[in-house]
């Protein structure tokens, strides 16, 4: 398998409760190719929602740094609205 190929759908944000209150929540970015997190934050958040928002922002920044694959280009093209001809 080509190690330079990255599929954006391989990555996801997971929020976990890992500490006692009040700051119990942290996020991790996981890849279906890896058992351990690709990126994890050691900062804990007060709520699951704030941890999830921070994780999604970090995932967006990570994906922006990855090379764009042909599969990503085709997937983006498939999501474009189709023009209707009458």
N, CA, C and O atoms as a Tinker XYZ file with bonds, in Angstrom:
   344  protein
     1  N      0.838000   -1.190000    0.000000    73     2
     2  CA     0.000000    0.000000    0.000000    64     1     3
     3  C      0.880000    1.249000    0.000000    63     2     4     5
     4  O      1.897000    1.311000    0.690000    81     3
     5  N      0.479000    2.209000   -0.762000    73     3     6
     6  CA     1.220000    3.458000   -0.870000    64     5     7
     7  C      1.076000    4.256000    0.426000    63     6     8     9
     8  O     -0.032000    4.644000    0.798000    81     7
     9  N      2.192000    4.500000    1.113000    73     7    10
    10  CA     2.143000    5.193000    2.392000    64     9    11
    11  C      1.913000    6.691000    2.232000    63    10    12    13
    12  O      1.602000    7.373000    3.208000    81    11
    13  N      2.063000    7.219000    1.008000    73    11    14
    14  CA     1.850000    8.640000    0.791000    64    13    15
    15  C      0.390000    8.972000    0.519000    63    14    16    17
    16  O      0.020000   10.145000    0.459000    81    15
    17  N     -0.445000    7.944000    0.355000    73    15    18
    18  CA    -1.862000    8.186000    0.104000    64    17    19
    19  C     -2.596000    8.371000    1.422000    63    18    20    21
    20  O     -2.524000    7.518000    2.307000    81    19
    21  N     -3.303000    9.487000    1.548000    73    19    22
    22  CA    -4.114000    9.759000    2.725000    64    21    23
    23  C     -5.553000    9.918000    2.285000    63    22    24    25
    24  O     -5.843000   10.663000    1.348000    81    23
    25  N     -6.436000    9.234000    2.943000    73    23    26
    26  CA    -7.859000    9.389000    2.688000    64    25    27
    27  C     -8.444000   10.136000    3.881000    63    26    28    29
    28  O     -8.370000    9.666000    5.016000    81    27
    29  N     -9.016000   11.280000    3.618000    73    27    30
    30  CA    -9.542000   12.107000    4.701000    64    29    31
    31  C    -10.588000   11.384000    5.541000    63    30    32    33
    32  O    -10.747000   11.677000    6.726000    81    31
    33  N    -11.302000   10.440000    4.932000    73    31    34
    34  CA   -12.329000    9.714000    5.685000    64    33    35
    35  C    -11.737000    8.673000    6.624000    63    34    36    37
    36  O    -12.468000    8.062000    7.403000    81    35
    37  N    -10.429000    8.461000    6.564000    73    35    38
    38  CA    -9.763000    7.534000    7.486000    64    37    39
    39  C     -9.612000    8.125000    8.882000    63    38    40    41
    40  O     -9.305000    7.395000    9.825000    81    39
    41  N     -9.820000    9.415000    9.032000    73    39    42
    42  CA    -9.568000   10.102000   10.291000    64    41    43
    43  C    -10.869000   10.534000   10.963000    63    42    44    45
    44  O    -11.826000   10.927000   10.296000    81    43
    45  N    -10.886000   10.455000   12.287000    73    43    46
    46  CA   -12.059000   10.896000   13.034000    64    45    47
    47  C    -11.637000   11.417000   14.402000    63    46    48    49
    48  O    -10.546000   11.121000   14.889000    81    47
    49  N    -12.516000   12.191000   15.002000    73    47    50
    50  CA   -12.296000   12.730000   16.344000    64    49    51
    51  C    -13.095000   11.877000   17.324000    63    50    52    53
    52  O    -14.273000   11.595000   17.102000    81    51
    53  N    -12.447000   11.476000   18.396000    73    51    54
    54  CA   -13.100000   10.725000   19.464000    64    53    55
    55  C    -12.923000   11.511000   20.752000    63    54    56    57
    56  O    -11.815000   11.937000   21.078000    81    55
    57  N    -14.010000   11.703000   21.482000    73    55    58
    58  CA   -13.969000   12.407000   22.765000    64    57    59
    59  C    -14.133000   11.377000   23.868000    63    58    60    61
    60  O    -15.025000   10.530000   23.816000    81    59
    61  N    -13.262000   11.458000   24.869000    73    59    62
    62  CA   -13.275000   10.485000   25.961000    64    61    63
    63  C    -13.261000   11.190000   27.308000    63    62    64    65
    64  O    -12.657000   12.249000   27.476000    81    63
    65  N    -13.943000   10.568000   28.258000    73    63    66
    66  CA   -13.923000   11.068000   29.631000    64    65    67
    67  C    -12.791000   10.347000   30.338000    63    66    68    69
    68  O    -12.858000    9.137000   30.552000    81    67
    69  N    -11.743000   11.089000   30.705000    73    67    70
    70  CA   -10.526000   10.463000   31.205000    64    69    71
    71  C    -10.005000   11.018000   32.525000    63    70    72    73
    72  O     -8.939000   10.605000   32.981000    81    71
    73  N    -10.718000   11.929000   33.139000    73    71    74
    74  CA   -10.241000   12.535000   34.386000    64    73    75
    75  C    -11.432000   12.855000   35.280000    63    74    76    77
    76  O    -12.571000   12.888000   34.812000    81    75
    77  N    -11.176000   13.090000   36.556000    73    75    78
    78  CA   -12.274000   13.481000   37.444000    64    77    79
    79  C    -12.734000   14.904000   37.130000    63    78    80    81
    80  O    -11.969000   15.692000   36.573000    81    79
    81  N    -13.986000   15.242000   37.484000    73    79    82
    82  CA   -14.488000   16.602000   37.247000    64    81    83
    83  C    -13.627000   17.627000   37.961000    63    82    84    85
    84  O    -12.955000   17.277000   38.931000    81    83
    85  N    -13.618000   18.865000   37.528000    73    83    86
    86  CA   -14.501000   19.474000   36.552000    64    85    87
    87  C    -14.008000   19.352000   35.108000    63    86    88    89
    88  O    -14.817000   19.461000   34.186000    81    87
    89  N    -12.744000   19.135000   34.887000    73    87    90
    90  CA   -12.224000   19.029000   33.510000    64    89    91
    91  C    -11.941000   17.566000   33.208000    63    90    92    93
    92  O    -10.835000   17.077000   33.437000    81    91
    93  N    -12.950000   16.873000   32.694000    73    91    94
    94  CA   -12.885000   15.427000   32.525000    64    93    95
    95  C    -12.635000   14.964000   31.102000    63    94    96    97
    96  O    -12.216000   13.826000   30.889000    81    95
    97  N    -12.885000   15.821000   30.127000    73    95    98
    98  CA   -12.963000   15.395000   28.730000    64    97    99
    99  C    -11.716000   15.762000   27.929000    63    98   100   101
   100  O    -11.137000   16.833000   28.116000    81    99
   101  N    -11.312000   14.862000   27.036000    73    99   102
   102  CA   -10.228000   15.144000   26.095000    64   101   103
   103  C    -10.596000   14.559000   24.748000    63   102   104   105
   104  O    -11.490000   13.718000   24.657000    81   103
   105  N     -9.919000   14.992000   23.708000    73   103   106
   106  CA   -10.161000   14.462000   22.372000    64   105   107
   107  C     -8.929000   13.771000   21.846000    63   106   108   109
   108  O     -7.812000   14.033000   22.292000    81   107
   109  N     -9.144000   12.878000   20.882000    73   107   110
   110  CA    -8.065000   12.205000   20.154000    64   109   111
   111  C     -8.460000   12.137000   18.689000    63   110   112   113
   112  O     -9.638000   11.995000   18.361000    81   111
   113  N     -7.483000   12.236000   17.822000    73   111   114
   114  CA    -7.714000   12.023000   16.403000    64   113   115
   115  C     -7.246000   10.612000   16.093000    63   114   116   117
   116  O     -6.085000   10.263000   16.303000    81   115
   117  N     -8.176000    9.805000   15.587000    73   115   118
   118  CA    -7.875000    8.413000   15.279000    64   117   119
   119  C     -7.909000    8.178000   13.777000    63   118   120   121
   120  O     -8.612000    8.864000   13.034000    81   119
   121  N     -7.143000    7.206000   13.358000    73   119   122
   122  CA    -7.115000    6.782000   11.967000    64   121   123
   123  C     -7.451000    5.300000   11.933000    63   122   124   125
   124  O     -7.055000    4.551000   12.826000    81   123
   125  N     -8.171000    4.878000   10.917000    73   123   126
   126  CA    -8.517000    3.459000   10.826000    64   125   127
   127  C     -7.274000    2.608000   10.561000    63   126   128   129
   128  O     -7.333000    1.384000   10.681000    81   127
   129  N     -6.167000    3.227000   10.208000    73   127   130
   130  CA    -4.926000    2.492000    9.948000    64   129   131
   131  C     -4.080000    2.295000   11.195000    63   130   132   133
   132  O     -3.201000    1.434000   11.209000    81   131
   133  N     -4.324000    3.068000   12.234000    73   131   134
   134  CA    -3.484000    3.047000   13.426000    64   133   135
   135  C     -4.277000    2.596000   14.637000    63   134   136   137
   136  O     -5.464000    2.899000   14.762000    81   135
   137  N     -3.614000    1.867000   15.533000    73   135   138
   138  CA    -4.242000    1.448000   16.777000    64   137   139
   139  C     -4.180000    2.576000   17.799000    63   138   140   141
   140  O     -5.133000    2.798000   18.546000    81   139
   141  N     -3.065000    3.282000   17.830000    73   139   142
   142  CA    -2.921000    4.391000   18.772000    64   141   143
   143  C     -3.335000    5.695000   18.089000    63   142   144   145
   144  O     -3.345000    5.774000   16.861000    81   143
   145  N     -3.670000    6.699000   18.866000    73   143   146
   146  CA    -4.099000    7.974000   18.269000    64   145   147
   147  C     -2.997000    8.602000   17.426000    63   146   148   149
   148  O     -1.817000    8.528000   17.768000    81   147
   149  N     -3.398000    9.221000   16.320000    73   147   150
   150  CA    -2.461000    9.981000   15.507000    64   149   151
   151  C     -2.097000   11.273000   16.219000    63   150   152   153
   152  O     -0.968000   11.757000   16.128000    81   151
   153  N     -3.056000   11.811000   16.917000    73   151   154
   154  CA    -2.822000   13.043000   17.653000    64   153   155
   155  C     -3.777000   13.037000   18.840000    63   154   156   157
   156  O     -4.956000   12.710000   18.700000    81   155
   157  N     -3.267000   13.397000   19.993000    73   155   158
   158  CA    -4.112000   13.493000   21.188000    64   157   159
   159  C     -3.764000   14.776000   21.916000    63   158   160   161
   160  O     -2.648000   15.286000   21.819000    81   159
   161  N     -4.723000   15.273000   22.630000    73   159   162
   162  CA    -4.517000   16.500000   23.383000    64   161   163
   163  C     -4.380000   16.147000   24.864000    63   162   164   165
   164  O     -5.095000   15.281000   25.367000    81   163
   165  N     -3.478000   16.806000   25.548000    73   163   166
   166  CA    -3.330000   16.536000   26.970000    64   165   167
   167  C     -4.060000   17.574000   27.811000    63   166   168   169
   168  O     -4.024000   17.522000   29.041000    81   167
   169  N     -4.719000   18.512000   27.149000    73   167   170
   170  CA    -5.542000   19.492000   27.838000    64   169   171
   171  C     -6.931000   18.879000   28.010000    63   170   172   173
   172  O     -7.469000   18.277000   27.080000    81   171
   173  N     -7.498000   19.032000   29.182000    73   171   174
   174  CA    -8.838000   18.511000   29.441000    64   173   175
   175  C     -9.852000   19.643000   29.402000    63   174   176   177
   176  O     -9.529000   20.787000   29.726000    81   175
   177  N    -11.061000   19.326000   29.010000    73   175   178
   178  CA   -12.131000   20.299000   28.841000    64   177   179
   179  C    -13.250000   20.030000   29.837000    63   178   180   181
   180  O    -13.419000   18.909000   30.317000    81   179
   181  N    -14.018000   21.087000   30.142000    73   179   182
   182  CA   -15.116000   20.964000   31.104000    64   181   183
   183  C    -16.277000   20.144000   30.552000    63   182   184   185
   184  O    -16.951000   19.440000   31.305000    81   183
   185  N    -16.516000   20.229000   29.253000    73   183   186
   186  CA   -17.655000   19.517000   28.675000    64   185   187
   187  C    -17.228000   18.716000   27.452000    63   186   188   189
   188  O    -16.204000   18.986000   26.824000    81   187
   189  N    -18.049000   17.726000   27.141000    73   187   190
   190  CA   -17.813000   16.913000   25.959000    64   189   191
   191  C    -17.933000   17.773000   24.694000    63   190   192   193
   192  O    -17.187000   17.581000   23.734000    81   191
   193  N    -18.859000   18.705000   24.700000    73   191   194
   194  CA   -19.092000   19.563000   23.535000    64   193   195
   195  C    -17.862000   20.416000   23.225000    63   194   196   197
   196  O    -17.456000   20.515000   22.067000    81   195
   197  N    -17.268000   21.032000   24.243000    73   195   198
   198  CA   -16.094000   21.871000   23.983000    64   197   199
   199  C    -14.899000   21.027000   23.555000    63   198   200   201
   200  O    -14.108000   21.463000   22.718000    81   199
   201  N    -14.756000   19.840000   24.106000    73   199   202
   202  CA   -13.676000   18.942000   23.677000    64   201   203
   203  C    -13.884000   18.521000   22.231000    63   202   204   205
   204  O    -12.927000   18.462000   21.458000    81   203
   205  N    -15.129000   18.228000   21.860000    73   203   206
   206  CA   -15.439000   17.817000   20.497000    64   205   207
   207  C    -15.160000   18.946000   19.502000    63   206   208   209
   208  O    -14.589000   18.706000   18.438000    81   207
   209  N    -15.554000   20.159000   19.839000    73   207   210
   210  CA   -15.291000   21.311000   18.958000    64   209   211
   211  C    -13.792000   21.523000   18.753000    63   210   212   213
   212  O    -13.333000   21.760000   17.636000    81   211
   213  N    -13.040000   21.434000   19.846000    73   211   214
   214  CA   -11.587000   21.624000   19.746000    64   213   215
   215  C    -10.958000   20.504000   18.925000    63   214   216   217
   216  O    -10.054000   20.751000   18.126000    81   215
   217  N    -11.427000   19.282000   19.115000    73   215   218
   218  CA   -10.902000   18.148000   18.347000    64   217   219
   219  C    -11.209000   18.270000   16.868000    63   218   220   221
   220  O    -10.355000   17.981000   16.031000    81   219
   221  N    -12.426000   18.697000   16.536000    73   219   222
   222  CA   -12.791000   18.870000   15.120000    64   221   223
   223  C    -11.961000   19.967000   14.456000    63   222   224   225
   224  O    -11.583000   19.848000   13.290000    81   223
   225  N    -11.685000   21.022000   15.193000    73   223   226
   226  CA   -10.834000   22.087000   14.651000    64   225   227
   227  C     -9.416000   21.570000   14.423000    63   226   228   229
   228  O     -8.800000   21.881000   13.404000    81   227
   229  N     -8.897000   20.787000   15.359000    73   227   230
   230  CA    -7.559000   20.205000   15.205000    64   229   231
   231  C     -7.527000   19.228000   14.031000    63   230   232   233
   232  O     -6.539000   19.179000   13.298000    81   231
   233  N     -8.596000   18.452000   13.844000    73   231   234
   234  CA    -8.670000   17.523000   12.715000    64   233   235
   235  C     -8.684000   18.298000   11.406000    63   234   236   237
   236  O     -8.016000   17.908000   10.448000    81   235
   237  N     -9.432000   19.381000   11.355000    73   235   238
   238  CA    -9.461000   20.206000   10.132000    64   237   239
   239  C     -8.063000   20.727000    9.810000    63   238   240   241
   240  O     -7.640000   20.699000    8.654000    81   239
   241  N     -7.347000   21.201000   10.824000    73   239   242
   242  CA    -5.997000   21.705000   10.603000    64   241   243
   243  C     -5.062000   20.587000   10.140000    63   242   244   245
   244  O     -4.219000   20.803000    9.269000    81   243
   245  N     -5.209000   19.401000   10.717000    73   243   246
   246  CA    -4.393000   18.259000   10.301000    64   245   247
   247  C     -4.678000   17.881000    8.853000    63   246   248   249
   248  O     -3.751000   17.665000    8.073000    81   247
   249  N     -5.950000   17.801000    8.494000    73   247   250
   250  CA    -6.315000   17.417000    7.131000    64   249   251
   251  C     -5.882000   18.456000    6.113000    63   250   252   253
   252  O     -5.557000   18.111000    4.977000    81   251
   253  N     -5.872000   19.720000    6.503000    73   251   254
   254  CA    -5.412000   20.777000    5.596000    64   253   255
   255  C     -3.935000   20.625000    5.251000    63   254   256   257
   256  O     -3.487000   21.122000    4.218000    81   255
   257  N     -3.175000   19.942000    6.107000    73   255   258
   258  CA    -1.745000   19.736000    5.868000    64   257   259
   259  C     -1.461000   18.496000    5.025000    63   258   260   261
   260  O     -0.368000   18.358000    4.475000    81   259
   261  N     -2.447000   17.584000    4.918000    73   259   262
   262  CA    -2.240000   16.349000    4.167000    64   261   263
   263  C     -2.355000   16.610000    2.676000    63   262   264   265
   264  O     -3.098000   17.497000    2.255000    81   263
   265  N     -1.624000   15.843000    1.872000    73   263   266
   266  CA    -1.768000   15.996000    0.423000    64   265   267
   267  C     -3.154000   15.553000   -0.021000    63   266   268   269
   268  O     -3.743000   14.646000    0.566000    81   267
   269  N     -3.664000   16.194000   -1.053000    73   267   270
   270  CA    -4.980000   15.860000   -1.587000    64   269   271
   271  C     -4.824000   14.683000   -2.541000    63   270   272   273
   272  O     -3.981000   14.716000   -3.437000    81   271
   273  N     -5.630000   13.645000   -2.353000    73   271   274
   274  CA    -5.572000   12.472000   -3.223000    64   273   275
   275  C     -6.613000   12.597000   -4.331000    63   274   276   277
   276  O     -7.520000   13.425000   -4.249000    81   275
   277  N     -6.480000   11.779000   -5.355000    73   275   278
   278  CA    -7.468000   11.756000   -6.437000    64   277   279
   279  C     -8.827000   11.323000   -5.909000    63   278   280   281
   280  O     -9.854000   11.797000   -6.394000    81   279
   281  N     -8.853000   10.427000   -4.920000    73   279   282
   282  CA   -10.121000    9.980000   -4.328000    64   281   283
   283  C    -10.829000   11.153000   -3.654000    63   282   284   285
   284  O    -12.052000   11.269000   -3.737000    81   283
   285  N    -10.071000   12.018000   -2.991000    73   283   286
   286  CA   -10.667000   13.197000   -2.359000    64   285   287
   287  C    -11.247000   14.133000   -3.405000    63   286   288   289
   288  O    -12.325000   14.694000   -3.207000    81   287
   289  N    -10.549000   14.304000   -4.508000    73   287   290
   290  CA   -11.029000   15.182000   -5.570000    64   289   291
   291  C    -12.324000   14.632000   -6.152000    63   290   292   293
   292  O    -13.269000   15.387000   -6.378000    81   291
   293  N    -12.380000   13.313000   -6.400000    73   291   294
   294  CA   -13.602000   12.704000   -6.930000    64   293   295
   295  C    -14.747000   12.826000   -5.927000    63   294   296   297
   296  O    -15.880000   13.101000   -6.324000    81   295
   297  N    -14.476000   12.627000   -4.643000    73   295   298
   298  CA   -15.520000   12.719000   -3.619000    64   297   299
   299  C    -16.053000   14.142000   -3.534000    63   298   300   301
   300  O    -17.261000   14.343000   -3.413000    81   299
   301  N    -15.156000   15.140000   -3.595000    73   299   302
   302  CA   -15.597000   16.532000   -3.570000    64   301   303
   303  C    -16.444000   16.857000   -4.793000    63   302   304   305
   304  O    -17.445000   17.566000   -4.688000    81   303
   305  N    -16.045000   16.340000   -5.951000    73   303   306
   306  CA   -16.787000   16.578000   -7.183000    64   305   307
   307  C    -18.179000   15.950000   -7.105000    63   306   308   309
   308  O    -19.148000   16.538000   -7.583000    81   307
   309  N    -18.286000   14.769000   -6.510000    73   307   310
   310  CA   -19.571000   14.083000   -6.398000    64   309   311
   311  C    -20.529000   14.849000   -5.489000    63   310   312   313
   312  O    -21.745000   14.730000   -5.639000    81   311
   313  N    -19.999000   15.631000   -4.552000    73   311   314
   314  CA   -20.850000   16.401000   -3.641000    64   313   315
   315  C    -21.341000   17.711000   -4.251000    63   314   316   317
   316  O    -22.239000   18.343000   -3.694000    81   315
   317  N    -20.775000   18.134000   -5.380000    73   315   318
   318  CA   -21.213000   19.370000   -6.012000    64   317   319
   319  C    -22.642000   19.230000   -6.521000    63   318   320   321
   320  O    -23.016000   18.168000   -7.017000    81   319
   321  N    -23.442000   20.279000   -6.407000    73   319   322
   322  CA   -24.826000   20.190000   -6.904000    64   321   323
   323  C    -24.825000   20.043000   -8.419000    63   322   324   325
   324  O    -24.029000   20.665000   -9.122000    81   323
   325  N    -25.709000   19.230000   -8.890000    73   323   326
   326  CA   -25.854000   19.001000  -10.336000    64   325   327
   327  C    -26.760000   20.073000  -10.931000    63   326   328   329
   328  O    -27.801000   20.411000  -10.367000    81   327
   329  N    -26.344000   20.600000  -12.076000    73   327   330
   330  CA   -27.179000   21.579000  -12.768000    64   329   331
   331  C    -28.281000   20.822000  -13.520000    63   330   332   333
   332  O    -28.056000   19.742000  -14.066000    81   331
   333  N    -29.438000   21.403000  -13.532000    73   331   334
   334  CA   -30.545000   20.791000  -14.261000    64   333   335
   335  C    -30.752000   21.533000  -15.577000    63   334   336   337
   336  O    -30.834000   22.761000  -15.618000    81   335
   337  N    -30.832000   20.772000  -16.620000    73   335   338
   338  CA   -31.066000   21.357000  -17.941000    64   337   339
   339  C    -32.480000   21.044000  -18.349000    63   338   340   341
   340  O    -32.927000   19.901000  -18.256000    81   339
   341  N    -33.185000   22.060000  -18.802000    73   339   342
   342  CA   -34.568000   21.858000  -19.238000    64   341   343
   343  C    -34.716000   22.197000  -20.688000    63   342   344
   344  O    -35.811000   22.090000  -21.238000    81   343
